[in-house]
mmCIF file of C-alpha atoms in Angstrom:
data_model
loop_
_atom_site.group_PDB
_atom_site.id
_atom_site.type_symbol
_atom_site.label_atom_id
_atom_site.label_comp_id
_atom_site.label_asym_id
_atom_site.label_seq_id
_atom_site.Cartn_x
_atom_site.Cartn_y
_atom_site.Cartn_z
ATOM 1 C CA MET A 1 38.436 104.141 85.911
ATOM 2 C CA ALA A 2 40.375 103.472 88.743
ATOM 3 C CA LEU A 3 41.823 100.455 87.534
ATOM 4 C CA LEU A 4 42.612 102.517 84.447
ATOM 5 C CA ARG A 5 44.265 104.934 86.400
ATOM 6 C CA TYR A 6 45.976 102.217 89.156
ATOM 7 C CA CYS A 7 47.433 100.551 86.112
ATOM 8 C CA CYS A 8 48.888 104.241 84.899
ATOM 9 C CA LEU A 9 50.217 104.355 88.048
ATOM 10 C CA ILE A 10 52.215 101.269 88.334
ATOM 11 C CA LEU A 11 53.118 101.929 84.421
ATOM 12 C CA CYS A 12 54.469 105.366 85.388
ATOM 13 C CA CYS A 13 56.203 104.146 88.540
ATOM 14 C CA CYS A 14 58.415 101.591 86.622
ATOM 15 C CA TRP A 15 59.391 103.940 83.787
ATOM 16 C CA LEU A 16 60.657 106.681 86.396
ATOM 17 C CA MET A 17 62.725 103.571 87.748
ATOM 18 C CA ALA A 18 64.011 102.076 84.450
ATOM 19 C CA CYS A 19 65.168 105.844 84.201
ATOM 20 C CA GLN A 20 67.415 106.479 86.906
ATOM 21 C CA SER A 21 70.549 106.226 86.299
ATOM 22 C CA ALA A 22 72.818 103.347 86.808
ATOM 23 C CA PRO A 23 75.592 103.787 90.066
ATOM 24 C CA ALA A 24 78.782 105.269 88.243
ATOM 25 C CA THR A 25 81.061 102.225 87.922
ATOM 26 C CA VAL A 26 85.335 102.167 88.231
ATOM 27 C CA PRO A 27 87.312 100.944 85.234
ATOM 28 C CA LEU A 28 89.969 98.729 86.796
ATOM 29 C CA GLU A 29 91.997 99.832 83.329
ATOM 30 C CA PHE A 30 92.813 103.586 86.092
ATOM 31 C CA ALA A 31 93.928 101.891 88.290
ATOM 32 C CA PRO A 32 97.250 103.053 90.252
ATOM 33 C CA GLU A 33 100.208 101.647 88.758
ATOM 34 C CA GLY A 34 102.823 99.849 90.559
ATOM 35 C CA ASP A 35 104.835 103.107 91.664
ATOM 36 C CA ILE A 36 102.065 104.476 93.023
ATOM 37 C CA VAL A 37 101.203 102.142 95.355
ATOM 38 C CA GLN A 38 105.101 101.694 96.701
ATOM 39 C CA ARG A 39 104.869 105.691 97.188
ATOM 40 C CA ALA A 40 101.258 105.684 99.158
ATOM 41 C CA LEU A 41 102.396 102.536 100.827
ATOM 42 C CA THR A 42 106.018 104.719 101.966
ATOM 43 C CA TYR A 43 104.230 107.451 102.810
ATOM 44 C CA GLN A 44 101.919 105.493 105.002
ATOM 45 C CA LEU A 45 105.196 103.591 106.677
ATOM 46 C CA THR A 46 107.006 107.086 106.951
ATOM 47 C CA GLN A 47 103.824 108.465 109.130
ATOM 48 C CA SER A 48 103.303 105.916 111.237
ATOM 49 C CA GLN A 49 107.119 105.111 111.795
ATOM 50 C CA THR A 50 107.958 109.281 112.554
ATOM 51 C CA ARG A 51 105.008 109.032 114.958
ATOM 52 C CA LEU A 52 106.578 106.401 116.881
ATOM 53 C CA SER A 53 109.998 107.653 117.103
ATOM 54 C CA ASP A 54 108.557 111.183 118.191
ATOM 55 C CA GLN A 55 106.764 108.627 121.183
ATOM 56 C CA LEU A 56 109.933 107.435 121.842
ATOM 57 C CA GLN A 57 112.584 110.400 121.197
ATOM 58 C CA THR A 58 114.525 108.952 118.533
ATOM 59 C CA SER A 59 115.544 109.634 115.057
ATOM 60 C CA PRO A 60 112.906 108.280 112.412
ATOM 61 C CA PRO A 61 115.196 104.630 110.600
ATOM 62 C CA ALA A 62 115.630 105.011 107.193
ATOM 63 C CA LEU A 63 113.199 102.392 105.326
ATOM 64 C CA ALA A 64 113.201 100.698 101.436
ATOM 65 C CA ILE A 65 109.539 99.019 100.552
ATOM 66 C CA SER A 66 110.336 96.128 97.928
ATOM 67 C CA ASN A 67 108.796 93.143 96.773
ATOM 68 C CA ILE A 68 104.803 95.083 96.307
ATOM 69 C CA GLN A 69 102.240 92.101 95.476
ATOM 70 C CA VAL A 70 98.712 93.620 94.563
ATOM 71 C CA LYS A 71 96.357 90.796 95.759
ATOM 72 C CA GLN A 72 92.998 92.708 95.201
ATOM 73 C CA ILE A 73 91.788 95.802 93.484
ATOM 74 C CA GLU A 74 88.370 96.799 94.231
ATOM 75 C CA PRO A 75 87.026 99.744 92.723
ATOM 76 C CA ILE A 76 84.518 102.162 94.524
ATOM 77 C CA VAL A 77 83.665 105.283 94.307
ATOM 78 C CA VAL A 78 84.168 107.983 97.379
ATOM 79 C CA ALA A 79 82.970 111.657 97.109
ATOM 80 C CA ASP A 80 81.643 111.094 93.639
ATOM 81 C CA LEU A 81 85.339 109.971 92.194
ATOM 82 C CA PRO A 82 86.733 106.713 91.637
ATOM 83 C CA ALA A 83 88.912 105.156 93.698
ATOM 84 C CA TYR A 84 90.369 101.713 94.378
ATOM 85 C CA HIS A 85 90.780 99.407 97.720
ATOM 86 C CA LEU A 86 94.101 97.658 97.184
ATOM 87 C CA THR A 87 95.161 94.432 99.227
ATOM 88 C CA GLY A 88 98.387 92.799 99.339
ATOM 89 C CA GLN A 89 101.729 92.408 100.598
ATOM 90 C CA TYR A 90 105.270 93.967 100.442
ATOM 91 C CA ASN A 91 108.696 93.464 101.823
ATOM 92 C CA VAL A 92 110.218 96.469 104.169
ATOM 93 C CA THR A 93 113.885 97.015 104.818
ATOM 94 C CA LEU A 94 114.440 99.981 108.434
ATOM 95 C CA THR A 95 118.168 100.931 108.336
ATOM 96 C CA LEU A 96 117.902 101.732 111.822
ATOM 97 C CA PRO A 97 121.378 103.439 113.509
ATOM 98 C CA ARG A 98 122.847 99.837 114.930
ATOM 99 C CA GLN A 99 121.129 97.389 112.676
ATOM 100 C CA THR A 100 119.212 97.071 109.847
ATOM 101 C CA VAL A 101 115.895 95.153 109.794
ATOM 102 C CA THR A 102 113.775 93.396 107.024
ATOM 103 C CA GLN A 103 110.691 92.307 107.548
ATOM 104 C CA LYS A 104 108.919 90.477 104.895
ATOM 105 C CA GLN A 105 105.363 89.661 103.795
ATOM 106 C CA ASN A 106 103.626 92.673 105.837
ATOM 107 C CA PRO A 107 100.173 92.755 104.735
ATOM 108 C CA PHE A 108 98.704 95.939 103.730
ATOM 109 C CA GLU A 109 95.240 97.273 102.751
ATOM 110 C CA ILE A 110 95.417 101.188 101.256
ATOM 111 C CA TYR A 111 92.922 103.427 99.331
ATOM 112 C CA LEU A 112 94.167 105.359 96.379
ATOM 113 C CA GLN A 113 91.615 108.193 94.571
ATOM 114 C CA ARG A 114 92.834 109.636 91.057
ATOM 115 C CA GLN A 115 92.348 113.360 91.161
ATOM 116 C CA SER A 116 89.195 114.747 89.051
ATOM 117 C CA GLU A 117 91.902 116.507 86.732
ATOM 118 C CA GLY A 118 94.066 112.324 86.302
ATOM 119 C CA LYS A 119 97.437 113.912 87.209
ATOM 120 C CA SER A 120 97.739 113.528 90.591
ATOM 121 C CA TRP A 121 96.869 110.329 93.368
ATOM 122 C CA ARG A 122 95.794 110.775 96.859
ATOM 123 C CA LEU A 123 95.910 108.212 99.397
ATOM 124 C CA LEU A 124 92.820 107.968 101.769
ATOM 125 C CA GLN A 125 92.094 106.962 105.131
ATOM 126 C CA ARG A 126 89.094 106.512 106.671
ATOM 127 C CA GLU A 127 88.045 108.000 110.154
ATOM 128 C CA VAL A 128 85.124 106.814 111.849
ATOM 129 C CA SER A 129 83.948 110.096 114.262
ATOM 130 C CA ASN A 130 81.040 109.707 116.765
ATOM 131 C CA ASP A 131 79.254 112.684 115.808
ATOM 132 C CA GLN A 132 79.585 112.358 111.694
ATOM 133 C CA GLY A 133 80.018 108.829 111.336
ATOM 134 C CA LEU A 134 82.951 107.358 108.619
ATOM 135 C CA GLN A 135 85.021 110.464 106.882
ATOM 136 C CA TRP A 136 88.149 110.392 104.471
ATOM 137 C CA LYS A 137 91.347 112.128 105.101
ATOM 138 C CA SER A 138 93.181 112.385 102.143
ATOM 139 C CA TYR A 139 96.965 112.819 101.789
ATOM 140 C CA LEU A 140 98.385 113.934 98.046
ATOM 141 C CA ILE A 141 100.817 111.009 96.782
ATOM 142 C CA GLU A 142 104.108 113.318 95.418
ATOM 143 C CA THR A 143 104.996 112.219 91.980
ATOM 144 C CA ASP A 144 108.190 113.509 90.458
#
């Protein structure tokens, strides 16, 4: 009798494990298009240039990003919504008051997440805090 109970218990455990839902998958078909990637990179670079300019007490340079090459797209899930981890490189032209500088093949790593309604994208930035571990900050990517 104990053997029968043990077998039933094993079968129930196997059945329950089989019924668990599979982890959510993020299809690559919904990955961000090139203009979203460019807008996200422009936003990220503008923010860092603004912080630097504030420290140097100068005006931030005008910038233009070109030749974006996405090398890898990794689908992930953040806060129960699909997101994408993109890596690659880009060129940027900075227009300063007295000169124009072009930097080629700058590496990038960004996280983009489509919002639940599917009409907008957010740039995600990882932030590690000592008390709460990994957290995400998100910024709306403006579209026309």
